[in-house]
mmCIF file of C-alpha atoms in Angstrom:
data_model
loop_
_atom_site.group_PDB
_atom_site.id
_atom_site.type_symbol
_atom_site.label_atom_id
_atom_site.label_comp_id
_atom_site.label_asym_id
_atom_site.label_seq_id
_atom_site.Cartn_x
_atom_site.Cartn_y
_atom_site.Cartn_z
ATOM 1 C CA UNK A 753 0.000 0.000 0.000
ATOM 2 C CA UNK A 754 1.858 2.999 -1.526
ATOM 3 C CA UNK A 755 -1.224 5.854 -0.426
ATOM 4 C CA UNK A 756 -2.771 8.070 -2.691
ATOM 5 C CA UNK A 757 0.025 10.085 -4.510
ATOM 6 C CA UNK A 758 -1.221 12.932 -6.826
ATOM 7 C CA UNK A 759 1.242 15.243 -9.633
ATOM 8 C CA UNK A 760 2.746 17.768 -9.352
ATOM 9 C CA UNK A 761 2.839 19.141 -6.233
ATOM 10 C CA UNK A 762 3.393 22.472 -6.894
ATOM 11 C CA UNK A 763 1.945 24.100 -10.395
ATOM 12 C CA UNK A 764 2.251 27.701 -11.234
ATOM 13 C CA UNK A 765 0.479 28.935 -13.884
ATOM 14 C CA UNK A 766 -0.721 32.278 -16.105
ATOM 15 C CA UNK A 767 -4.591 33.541 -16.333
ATOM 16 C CA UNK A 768 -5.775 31.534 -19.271
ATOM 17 C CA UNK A 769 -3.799 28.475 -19.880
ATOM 18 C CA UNK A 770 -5.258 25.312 -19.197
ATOM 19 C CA UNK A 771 -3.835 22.889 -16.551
ATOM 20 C CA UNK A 772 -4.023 18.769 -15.623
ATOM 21 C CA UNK A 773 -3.546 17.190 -12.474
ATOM 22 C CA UNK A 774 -2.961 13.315 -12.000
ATOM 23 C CA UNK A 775 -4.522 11.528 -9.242
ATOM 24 C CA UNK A 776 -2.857 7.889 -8.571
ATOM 25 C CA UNK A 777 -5.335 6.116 -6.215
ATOM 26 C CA UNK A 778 -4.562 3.416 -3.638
ATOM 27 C CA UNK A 779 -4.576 0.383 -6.142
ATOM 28 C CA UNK A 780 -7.432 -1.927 -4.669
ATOM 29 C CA UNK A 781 -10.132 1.264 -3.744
ATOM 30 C CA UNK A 782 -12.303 1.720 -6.990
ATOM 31 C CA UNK A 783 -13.859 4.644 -5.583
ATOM 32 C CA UNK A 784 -11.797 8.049 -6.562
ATOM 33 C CA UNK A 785 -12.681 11.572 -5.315
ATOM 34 C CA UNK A 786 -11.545 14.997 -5.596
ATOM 35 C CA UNK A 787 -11.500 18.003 -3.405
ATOM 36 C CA UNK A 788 -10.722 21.493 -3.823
ATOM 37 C CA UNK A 789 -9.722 23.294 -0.324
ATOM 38 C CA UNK A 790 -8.351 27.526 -0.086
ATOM 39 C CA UNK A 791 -6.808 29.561 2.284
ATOM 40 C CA UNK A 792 -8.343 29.249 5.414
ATOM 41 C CA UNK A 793 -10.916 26.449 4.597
ATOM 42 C CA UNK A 794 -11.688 23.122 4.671
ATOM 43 C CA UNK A 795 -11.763 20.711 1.507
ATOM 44 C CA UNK A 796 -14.757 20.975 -0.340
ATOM 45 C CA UNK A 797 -16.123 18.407 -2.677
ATOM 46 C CA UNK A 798 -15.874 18.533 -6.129
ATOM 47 C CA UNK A 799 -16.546 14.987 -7.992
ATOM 48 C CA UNK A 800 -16.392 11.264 -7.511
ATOM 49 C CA UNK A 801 -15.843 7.923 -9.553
ATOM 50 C CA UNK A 802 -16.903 4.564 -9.045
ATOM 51 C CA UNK A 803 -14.856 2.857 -11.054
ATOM 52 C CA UNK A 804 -14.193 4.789 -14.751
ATOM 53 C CA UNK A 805 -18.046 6.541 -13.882
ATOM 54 C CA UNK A 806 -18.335 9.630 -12.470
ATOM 55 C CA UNK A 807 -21.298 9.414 -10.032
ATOM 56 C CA UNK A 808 -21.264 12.988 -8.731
ATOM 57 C CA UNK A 809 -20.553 16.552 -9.612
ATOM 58 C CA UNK A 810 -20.344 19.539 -7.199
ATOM 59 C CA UNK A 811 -22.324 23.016 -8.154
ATOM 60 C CA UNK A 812 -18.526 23.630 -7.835
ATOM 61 C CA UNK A 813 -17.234 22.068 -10.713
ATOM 62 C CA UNK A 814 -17.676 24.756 -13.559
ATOM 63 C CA UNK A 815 -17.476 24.060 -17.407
ATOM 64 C CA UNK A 816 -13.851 24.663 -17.551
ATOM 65 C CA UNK A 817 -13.284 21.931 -15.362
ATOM 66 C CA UNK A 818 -13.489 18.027 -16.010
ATOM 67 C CA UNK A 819 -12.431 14.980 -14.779
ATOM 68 C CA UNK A 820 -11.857 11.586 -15.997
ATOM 69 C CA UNK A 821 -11.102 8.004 -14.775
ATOM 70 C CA UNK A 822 -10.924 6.513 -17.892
ATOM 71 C CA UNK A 823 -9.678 2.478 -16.494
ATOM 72 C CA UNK A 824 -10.448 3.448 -13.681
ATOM 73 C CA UNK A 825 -7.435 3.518 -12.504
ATOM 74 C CA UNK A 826 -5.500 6.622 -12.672
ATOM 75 C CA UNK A 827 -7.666 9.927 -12.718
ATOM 76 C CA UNK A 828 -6.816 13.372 -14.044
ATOM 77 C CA UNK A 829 -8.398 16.861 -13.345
ATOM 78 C CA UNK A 830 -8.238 19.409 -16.050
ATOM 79 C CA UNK A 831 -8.951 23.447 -16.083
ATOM 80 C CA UNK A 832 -9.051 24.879 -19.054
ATOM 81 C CA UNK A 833 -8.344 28.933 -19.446
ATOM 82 C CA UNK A 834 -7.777 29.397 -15.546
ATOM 83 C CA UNK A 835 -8.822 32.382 -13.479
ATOM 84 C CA UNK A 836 -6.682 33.586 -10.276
ATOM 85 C CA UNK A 837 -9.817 32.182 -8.258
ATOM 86 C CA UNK A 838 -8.674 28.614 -9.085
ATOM 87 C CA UNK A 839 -5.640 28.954 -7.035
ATOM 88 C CA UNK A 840 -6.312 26.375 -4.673
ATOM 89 C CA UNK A 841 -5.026 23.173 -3.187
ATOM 90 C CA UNK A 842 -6.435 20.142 -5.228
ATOM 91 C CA UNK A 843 -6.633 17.011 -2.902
ATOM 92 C CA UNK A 844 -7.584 13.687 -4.624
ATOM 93 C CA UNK A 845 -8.888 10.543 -2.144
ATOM 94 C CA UNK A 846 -9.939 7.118 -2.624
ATOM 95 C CA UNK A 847 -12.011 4.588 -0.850
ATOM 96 C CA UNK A 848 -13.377 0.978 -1.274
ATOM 97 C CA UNK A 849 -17.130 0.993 -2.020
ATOM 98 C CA UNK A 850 -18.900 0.365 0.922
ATOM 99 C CA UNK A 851 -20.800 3.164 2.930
ATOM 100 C CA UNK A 852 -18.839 3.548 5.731
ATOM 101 C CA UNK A 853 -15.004 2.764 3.863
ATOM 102 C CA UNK A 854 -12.468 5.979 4.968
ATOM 103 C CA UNK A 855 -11.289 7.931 2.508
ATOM 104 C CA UNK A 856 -7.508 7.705 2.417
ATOM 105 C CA UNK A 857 -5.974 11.289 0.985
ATOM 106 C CA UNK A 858 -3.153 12.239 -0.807
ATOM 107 C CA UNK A 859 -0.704 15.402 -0.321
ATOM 108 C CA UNK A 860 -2.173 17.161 -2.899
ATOM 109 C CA UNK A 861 -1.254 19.542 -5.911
ATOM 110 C CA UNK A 862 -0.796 23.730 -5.442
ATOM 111 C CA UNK A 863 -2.127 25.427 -8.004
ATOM 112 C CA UNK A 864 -1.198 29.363 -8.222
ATOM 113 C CA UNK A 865 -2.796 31.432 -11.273
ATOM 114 C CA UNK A 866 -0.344 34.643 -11.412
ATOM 115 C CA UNK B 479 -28.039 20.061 3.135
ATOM 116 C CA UNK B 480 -25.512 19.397 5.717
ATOM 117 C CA UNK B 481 -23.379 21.150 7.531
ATOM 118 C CA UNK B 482 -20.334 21.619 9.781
ATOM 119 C CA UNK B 483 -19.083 24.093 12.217
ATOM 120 C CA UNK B 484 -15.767 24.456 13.693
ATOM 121 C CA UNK B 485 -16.064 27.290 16.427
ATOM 122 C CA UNK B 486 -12.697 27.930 17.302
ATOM 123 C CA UNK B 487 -10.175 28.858 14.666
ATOM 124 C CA UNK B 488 -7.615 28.525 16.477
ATOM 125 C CA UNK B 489 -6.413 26.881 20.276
ATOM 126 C CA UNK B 490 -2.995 27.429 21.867
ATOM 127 C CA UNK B 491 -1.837 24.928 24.526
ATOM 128 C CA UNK B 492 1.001 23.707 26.579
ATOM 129 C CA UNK B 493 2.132 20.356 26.202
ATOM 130 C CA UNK B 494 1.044 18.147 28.889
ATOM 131 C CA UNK B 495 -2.574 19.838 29.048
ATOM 132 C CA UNK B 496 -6.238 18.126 27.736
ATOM 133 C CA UNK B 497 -7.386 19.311 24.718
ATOM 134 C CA UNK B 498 -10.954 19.490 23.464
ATOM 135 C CA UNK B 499 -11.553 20.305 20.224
ATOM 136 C CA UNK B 500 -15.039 21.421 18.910
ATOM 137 C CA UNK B 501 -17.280 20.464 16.379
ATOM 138 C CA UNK B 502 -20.876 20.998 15.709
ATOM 139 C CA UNK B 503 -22.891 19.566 12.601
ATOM 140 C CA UNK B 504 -26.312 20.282 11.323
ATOM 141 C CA UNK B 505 -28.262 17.158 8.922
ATOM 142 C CA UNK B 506 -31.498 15.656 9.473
ATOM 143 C CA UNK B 507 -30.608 12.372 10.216
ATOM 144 C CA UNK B 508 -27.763 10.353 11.904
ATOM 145 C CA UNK B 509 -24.373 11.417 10.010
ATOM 146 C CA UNK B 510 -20.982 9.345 9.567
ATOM 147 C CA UNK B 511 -18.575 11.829 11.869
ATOM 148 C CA UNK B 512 -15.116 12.345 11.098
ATOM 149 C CA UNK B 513 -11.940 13.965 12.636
ATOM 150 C CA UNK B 514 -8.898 14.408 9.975
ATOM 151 C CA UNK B 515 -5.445 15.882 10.887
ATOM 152 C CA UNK B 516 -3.530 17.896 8.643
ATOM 153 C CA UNK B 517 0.003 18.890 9.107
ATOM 154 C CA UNK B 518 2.115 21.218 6.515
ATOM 155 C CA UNK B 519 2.351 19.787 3.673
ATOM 156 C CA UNK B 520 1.138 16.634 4.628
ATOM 157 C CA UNK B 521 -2.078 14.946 3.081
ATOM 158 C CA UNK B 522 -5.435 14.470 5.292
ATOM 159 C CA UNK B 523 -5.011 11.845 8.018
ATOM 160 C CA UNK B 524 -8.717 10.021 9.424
ATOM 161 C CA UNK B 525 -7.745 10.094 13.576
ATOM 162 C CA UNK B 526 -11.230 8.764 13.979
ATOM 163 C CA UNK B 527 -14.572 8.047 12.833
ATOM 164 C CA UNK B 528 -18.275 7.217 13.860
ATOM 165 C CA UNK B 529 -20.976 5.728 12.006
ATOM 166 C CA UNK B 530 -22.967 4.009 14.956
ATOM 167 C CA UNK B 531 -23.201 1.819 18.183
ATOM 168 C CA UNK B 532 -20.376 3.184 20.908
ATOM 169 C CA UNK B 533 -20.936 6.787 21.275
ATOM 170 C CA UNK B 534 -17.276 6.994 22.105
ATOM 171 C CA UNK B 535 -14.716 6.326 19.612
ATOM 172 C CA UNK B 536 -11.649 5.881 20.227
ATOM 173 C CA UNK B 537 -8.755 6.702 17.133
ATOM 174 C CA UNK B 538 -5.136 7.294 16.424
ATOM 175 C CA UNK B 539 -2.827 9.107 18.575
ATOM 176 C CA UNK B 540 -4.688 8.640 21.827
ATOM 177 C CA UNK B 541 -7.277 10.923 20.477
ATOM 178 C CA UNK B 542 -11.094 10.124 20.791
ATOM 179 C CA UNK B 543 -14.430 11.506 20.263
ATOM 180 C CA UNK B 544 -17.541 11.779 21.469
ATOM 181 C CA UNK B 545 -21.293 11.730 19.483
ATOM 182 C CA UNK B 546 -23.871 13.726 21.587
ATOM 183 C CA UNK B 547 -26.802 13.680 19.704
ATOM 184 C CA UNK B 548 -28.895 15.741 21.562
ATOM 185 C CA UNK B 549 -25.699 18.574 21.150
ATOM 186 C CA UNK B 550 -25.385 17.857 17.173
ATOM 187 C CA UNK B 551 -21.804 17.744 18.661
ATOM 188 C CA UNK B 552 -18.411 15.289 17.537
ATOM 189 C CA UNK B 553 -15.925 16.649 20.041
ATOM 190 C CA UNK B 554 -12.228 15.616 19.738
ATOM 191 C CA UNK B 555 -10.696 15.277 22.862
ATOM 192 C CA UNK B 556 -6.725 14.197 23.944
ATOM 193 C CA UNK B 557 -5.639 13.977 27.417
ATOM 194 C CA UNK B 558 -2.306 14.715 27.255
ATOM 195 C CA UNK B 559 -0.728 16.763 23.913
ATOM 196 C CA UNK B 560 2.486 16.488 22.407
ATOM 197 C CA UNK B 561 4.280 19.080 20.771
ATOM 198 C CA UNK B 562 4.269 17.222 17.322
ATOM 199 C CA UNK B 563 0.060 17.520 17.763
ATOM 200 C CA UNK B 564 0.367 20.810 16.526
ATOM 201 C CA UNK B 565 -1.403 21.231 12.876
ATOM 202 C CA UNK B 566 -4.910 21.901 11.778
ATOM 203 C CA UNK B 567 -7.679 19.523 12.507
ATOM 204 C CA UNK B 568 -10.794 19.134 10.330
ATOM 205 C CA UNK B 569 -13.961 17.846 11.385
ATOM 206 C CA UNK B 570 -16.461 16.216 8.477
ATOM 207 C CA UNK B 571 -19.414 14.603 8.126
ATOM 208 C CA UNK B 572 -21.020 11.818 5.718
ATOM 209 C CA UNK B 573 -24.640 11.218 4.097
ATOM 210 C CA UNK B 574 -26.100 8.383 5.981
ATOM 211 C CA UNK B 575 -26.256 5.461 3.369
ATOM 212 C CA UNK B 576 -23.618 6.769 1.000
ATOM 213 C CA UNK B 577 -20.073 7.541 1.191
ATOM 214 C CA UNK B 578 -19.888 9.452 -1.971
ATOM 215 C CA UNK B 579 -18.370 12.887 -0.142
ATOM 216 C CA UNK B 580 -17.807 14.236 3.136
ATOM 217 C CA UNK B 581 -18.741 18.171 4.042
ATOM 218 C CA UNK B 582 -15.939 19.423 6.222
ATOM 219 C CA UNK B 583 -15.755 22.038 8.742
ATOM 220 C CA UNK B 584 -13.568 25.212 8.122
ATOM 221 C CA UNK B 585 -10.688 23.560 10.833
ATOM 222 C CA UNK B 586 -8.941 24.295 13.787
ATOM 223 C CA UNK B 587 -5.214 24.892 13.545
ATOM 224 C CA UNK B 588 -3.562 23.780 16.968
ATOM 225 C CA UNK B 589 -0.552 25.311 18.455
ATOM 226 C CA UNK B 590 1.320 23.825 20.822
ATOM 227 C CA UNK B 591 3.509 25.777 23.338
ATOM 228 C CA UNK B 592 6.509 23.691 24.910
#
């Protein structure tokens, strides 16, 4: 059991490009979620995957943004043309299925839009 | 929809002394309760959790926890802290029936005088 380990770490970007962030999941949960959390806050919810399905999407999770599992396996994060309010810390989790598994997090990747 | 609340944004204590940490949630029916630990650049760590039976849980680190239903309260409590305690602590809750994504509170960060 290797965790949850998520790339980059650290991303620093310009207003307007478009960014993806890889999400490497515990290798036996086939549940896969990601969080968004700012200065000062805690995480908030953004999506989830059963398997290569995305079950869920947060009011959160604008048009610029999208997310795919496609083995569900791996899962990646994209924001296209990025806005300063993105800058955020981007956690990624994963679970087995069952209602009361733990979600097991991962350090996370810093995004700063200059 | 549900909610959490974290009164205290911040607690200073000497090492040696209790600590109580608190956390208030608001949802219609009887939540999965969570306590998380983050430290600096360090992913979210699950110290302990409550979905039913034994009103007092007890988790990682010596910490525990107690459900009060009739409060809508999940305090964390430690007897004794240690210095490396200090970081910010993040209470959450969970839909009843589904584990699809936890609401957390805003966090307490924890500083611990020697």
């Amino acid at each position: 059991d290797t965790g949850v380990s998520q790339n980059p770490r650290h991303k620093i970007t310009k207003r307007g490009q478009n960014v993806t962030f890889r999400c490497d999941p515990i290798s036996e949960h086939n549940r896969l979620y990601w969080y968004r959390q700012t200065l000062g806050q805690g995480p908030e919810f953004l999506t989830y995957f059963q398997n290569e399905a995305q079950l869920e999407k947060s009011r959160l999770l604008s048009d610029r943004f999208s997310a795919e599992r496609p083995k569900g396996s791996f899962s990646t994060l994209e924001i296209q043309r990025t806005e300063q309010g993105d800058s955020a810390m981007y956690l990624c989790a994963s679970s087995l299925s069952g209602f009361t598994d733990t979600q097991y997090f991962g350090p996370g990747t810093r995004l700063t839009v200059l | 929809a549900q909610s959490v609340t974290q009164p205290d944004i911040h607690i200073t204590v000497s090492e040696g002394a209790s600590l109580e940490l608190r956390c208030n949630y608001s949802y219609g029916a009887t939540p999965y309760l969570f306590w998380y630990v983050q430290s600096p650049g360090q992913g979210l760590q699950l110290l302990l959790k409550y979905f039913s039976g034994d009103t007092l849980v007890q988790g990682i680190k010596g910490f525990e926890a107690e459900f009060k239903r009739s409060q809508s309260s999940f305090n964390l409590r430690k007897p004794s802290v240690h210095w490396s305690d200090a970081a910010e602590y993040f209470c959450a809750v969970g839909l009843t029936g589904t584990a699809s994504k936890l609401t957390f509170g805003t966090g307490t960060r924890l500083q611990v005088t020697l």
